[in-house]
């Protein structure tokens, strides 16, 4: 069956596709550099120290998303919403207030983590060192700001300034610095690597702020608008934060749980398998980075045909890419994991299970982004959060008996159920089919007339 693209949609899809290709190019480079980073660290550290690093990075990632207070997703939606409504001053105010909130919340989160760890080790000292927790605390602010700045710049139409400092320069600097130190006889511990990563990412943020100012993008924080902004948008921000936190926890909490219930070496194996499985979603993620503000813009303007066409492009392209990567994992997963070291090749079954769950992310398309950008963040938190929480409970029950394979199987089942559920919500409640079937919905979609 031959599909022809209507003239009014071709320009929208072409713009989205070319931006997505540029974003994919950056993300492919990012994946390669991230892989290089993990390989360098795992080869220059003992399995135990690498486990400390993996645990600390996963913990910092989850806490940084919480410290973002929902602002990375909020600004993608609010910038488009206020711009479409011809309120540019409100859009600028949202950027500056969101940046200030992220900084304050990140510092508070890092301080709370340090205090909690200090008190815990004073009251009931554990056998392991607490230094990887402190290393994670150093990473919270730079990771939260990097995520927020990326969203702000993408909302304003920038891809290169949004992604290159963190995704390319930082991921070049970290393994390069580790190798340079190793060459002169300095072997980093897991906590050392976390602090080094935090320092290098902070330098990249300085570069990003400078580039944004020279490019006339709005990025710098300001205190004046925070109270008014939070009064107006605080409720939405809290739900967006919960949504982002749930998604991030679904990608990182397993590593933390395995480290706490088994050992840090198992945590390192699981970490590498999950990060490798995540390569499947490269194109899906790259497209979502681009289409989030586009979906918000067209939906709030009532242009449902354009919004549906964009989501159909995302699901189709993302699934085809993911399917090819999944086949590679099934055939050569043990060899891929052995790049980290011979002891990590045993994670192939974990890799395949996790990858199969992520295949449904691609098949159901950008359902999360659609819900977040169209005002259905509460439904996303309720549906996705409850299903993934049940999956986490199952993991807690099966890990003692089935180890990391049980953790991966529980994650896979929960992710499949959650993705199907939120895709159905998008179709029935929002009117956009985010799945692979969405391509058939474009022709029958009708625009919504907005009130004058």
Short mmCIF file of C-alpha atoms in Angstrom, two decimals, residues 219-382:
data_model
loop_
_atom_site.label_atom_id
_atom_site.label_comp_id
_atom_site.label_asym_id
_atom_site.label_seq_id
_atom_site.Cartn_x
_atom_site.Cartn_y
_atom_site.Cartn_z
CA UNK A 219 19.17 30.78 29.65
CA UNK A 220 20.42 32.67 32.72
CA UNK A 221 18.52 32.39 36.05
CA UNK A 222 16.76 35.22 37.87
CA UNK A 223 15.24 35.38 41.34
CA UNK A 224 12.53 37.97 40.78
CA UNK A 225 10.02 35.83 38.91
CA UNK A 226 10.25 32.63 40.99
CA UNK A 227 7.40 33.29 43.43
CA UNK A 228 4.94 34.38 40.73
CA UNK A 229 5.99 31.52 38.46
CA UNK A 230 5.59 28.88 41.16
CA UNK A 231 2.20 30.26 42.18
CA UNK A 232 0.98 29.91 38.59
CA UNK A 233 2.76 26.76 37.44
CA UNK A 234 3.87 25.00 40.63
CA UNK A 235 1.11 22.41 40.46
CA UNK A 236 2.01 21.39 36.90
CA UNK A 237 5.71 21.39 37.75
CA UNK A 238 5.21 18.95 40.61
CA UNK A 239 3.38 16.47 38.39
CA UNK A 240 5.94 16.84 35.61
CA UNK A 241 8.69 16.23 38.17
CA UNK A 242 6.96 13.06 39.36
CA UNK A 243 6.58 11.88 35.77
CA UNK A 244 10.25 12.48 34.95
CA UNK A 245 11.32 10.96 38.26
CA UNK A 246 9.31 7.81 37.63
CA UNK A 247 10.78 7.37 34.15
CA UNK A 248 14.31 7.96 35.43
CA UNK A 249 13.77 5.62 38.37
CA UNK A 250 12.58 2.96 35.93
CA UNK A 251 15.95 3.26 34.17
CA UNK A 252 18.19 3.52 37.24
CA UNK A 253 16.50 2.16 40.37
CA UNK A 254 17.25 -1.43 39.32
CA UNK A 255 20.97 -0.74 39.51
CA UNK A 256 20.61 0.73 42.99
CA UNK A 257 18.38 -2.13 44.16
CA UNK A 258 20.75 -4.79 42.82
CA UNK A 259 23.67 -3.06 44.53
CA UNK A 260 21.83 -2.96 47.86
CA UNK A 261 20.36 -6.50 47.73
CA UNK A 262 23.21 -8.40 46.05
CA UNK A 263 26.61 -6.75 45.69
CA UNK A 264 28.24 -3.90 43.81
CA UNK A 265 29.87 -6.23 41.25
CA UNK A 266 26.39 -7.46 40.22
CA UNK A 267 25.31 -3.82 40.12
CA UNK A 268 28.11 -3.12 37.64
CA UNK A 269 27.07 -6.03 35.41
CA UNK A 270 23.42 -4.93 35.46
CA UNK A 271 24.43 -1.32 34.87
CA UNK A 272 26.41 -2.22 31.73
CA UNK A 273 23.60 -4.43 30.41
CA UNK A 274 20.97 -1.71 30.93
CA UNK A 275 23.13 1.02 29.42
CA UNK A 276 23.81 -1.25 26.43
CA UNK A 277 20.10 -2.03 26.02
CA UNK A 278 19.45 1.70 26.04
CA UNK A 279 21.25 1.98 22.70
CA UNK A 280 18.05 0.64 21.11
CA UNK A 281 16.18 3.80 21.98
CA UNK A 282 18.75 6.19 20.51
CA UNK A 283 16.64 7.23 17.53
CA UNK A 284 13.42 7.32 19.54
CA UNK A 285 15.08 9.54 22.13
CA UNK A 286 16.70 11.72 19.46
CA UNK A 287 13.33 12.27 17.79
CA UNK A 288 11.59 13.01 21.09
CA UNK A 289 14.18 15.69 21.85
CA UNK A 290 13.07 17.46 18.68
CA UNK A 291 9.33 16.80 18.57
CA UNK A 292 8.44 17.66 22.19
CA UNK A 293 8.14 21.42 21.56
CA UNK A 294 6.58 20.73 18.13
CA UNK A 295 3.86 18.53 19.65
CA UNK A 296 3.15 21.16 22.29
CA UNK A 297 2.97 23.93 19.69
CA UNK A 298 0.66 22.13 17.26
CA UNK A 299 -1.58 20.60 19.92
CA UNK A 300 -2.18 23.89 21.74
CA UNK A 301 -2.83 25.54 18.37
CA UNK A 302 -5.45 22.87 17.58
CA UNK A 303 -3.43 21.50 14.65
CA UNK A 304 -4.14 17.83 15.38
CA UNK A 305 -3.20 16.55 11.90
CA UNK A 306 0.29 17.95 12.23
CA UNK A 307 0.63 16.62 15.77
CA UNK A 308 -0.48 13.16 14.63
CA UNK A 309 1.88 13.19 11.66
CA UNK A 310 4.82 14.06 13.90
CA UNK A 311 4.05 11.25 16.37
CA UNK A 312 3.61 8.76 13.51
CA UNK A 313 7.03 9.72 12.14
CA UNK A 314 8.57 9.25 15.59
CA UNK A 315 7.11 5.81 16.23
CA UNK A 316 7.85 4.39 12.76
CA UNK A 317 11.44 5.60 12.50
CA UNK A 318 12.22 4.78 16.13
CA UNK A 319 10.87 1.24 15.92
CA UNK A 320 12.75 0.31 12.75
CA UNK A 321 16.00 1.52 14.29
CA UNK A 322 15.33 -0.30 17.58
CA UNK A 323 14.43 -3.56 15.88
CA UNK A 324 17.78 -3.69 14.09
CA UNK A 325 19.70 -3.05 17.31
CA UNK A 326 17.65 -5.68 19.15
CA UNK A 327 18.59 -8.29 16.55
CA UNK A 328 22.27 -7.44 17.11
CA UNK A 329 21.88 -7.93 20.85
CA UNK A 330 20.30 -11.36 20.36
CA UNK A 331 23.09 -12.49 18.04
CA UNK A 332 26.18 -10.83 19.51
CA UNK A 333 25.21 -9.55 22.96
CA UNK A 334 27.90 -11.51 24.81
CA UNK A 335 30.63 -10.13 22.55
CA UNK A 336 29.33 -6.57 22.96
CA UNK A 337 29.29 -6.84 26.75
CA UNK A 338 32.76 -8.41 26.78
CA UNK A 339 34.14 -5.03 25.70
CA UNK A 340 33.78 -4.00 29.34
CA UNK A 341 35.80 -7.05 30.42
CA UNK A 342 35.37 -10.81 30.28
CA UNK A 343 33.39 -10.94 33.53
CA UNK A 344 30.65 -8.70 32.08
CA UNK A 345 29.77 -11.03 29.16
CA UNK A 346 27.58 -13.12 31.48
CA UNK A 347 24.98 -10.37 31.33
CA UNK A 348 23.72 -11.29 27.84
CA UNK A 349 20.41 -12.76 29.01
CA UNK A 350 19.87 -9.66 31.16
CA UNK A 351 20.64 -7.51 28.12
CA UNK A 352 18.12 -9.32 25.88
CA UNK A 353 15.34 -9.19 28.49
CA UNK A 354 15.83 -5.48 29.12
CA UNK A 355 16.10 -4.77 25.39
CA UNK A 356 12.83 -6.58 24.64
CA UNK A 357 11.05 -4.35 27.14
CA UNK A 358 12.59 -1.25 25.58
CA UNK A 359 11.45 -2.45 22.14
CA UNK A 360 7.93 -1.64 23.29
CA UNK A 361 9.06 1.92 24.04
CA UNK A 362 9.76 2.30 20.35
CA UNK A 363 6.64 0.43 19.19
CA UNK A 364 4.32 2.61 21.28
CA UNK A 365 6.08 5.81 20.21
CA UNK A 366 6.39 9.12 22.08
CA UNK A 367 3.41 8.47 24.35
CA UNK A 368 5.10 9.95 27.42
CA UNK A 369 6.03 13.16 25.60
CA UNK A 370 2.51 13.50 24.18
CA UNK A 371 0.94 13.15 27.63
CA UNK A 372 3.38 15.61 29.19
CA UNK A 373 3.06 18.20 26.43
CA UNK A 374 -0.76 18.11 26.29
CA UNK A 375 -1.62 18.54 29.96
CA UNK A 376 -2.08 14.88 30.96
CA UNK A 377 0.89 14.64 33.31
CA UNK A 378 -1.25 13.46 36.23
CA UNK A 379 -2.60 10.55 34.22
CA UNK A 380 0.94 9.64 33.16
CA UNK A 381 2.15 9.60 36.76
CA UNK A 382 -0.84 7.50 37.87
#
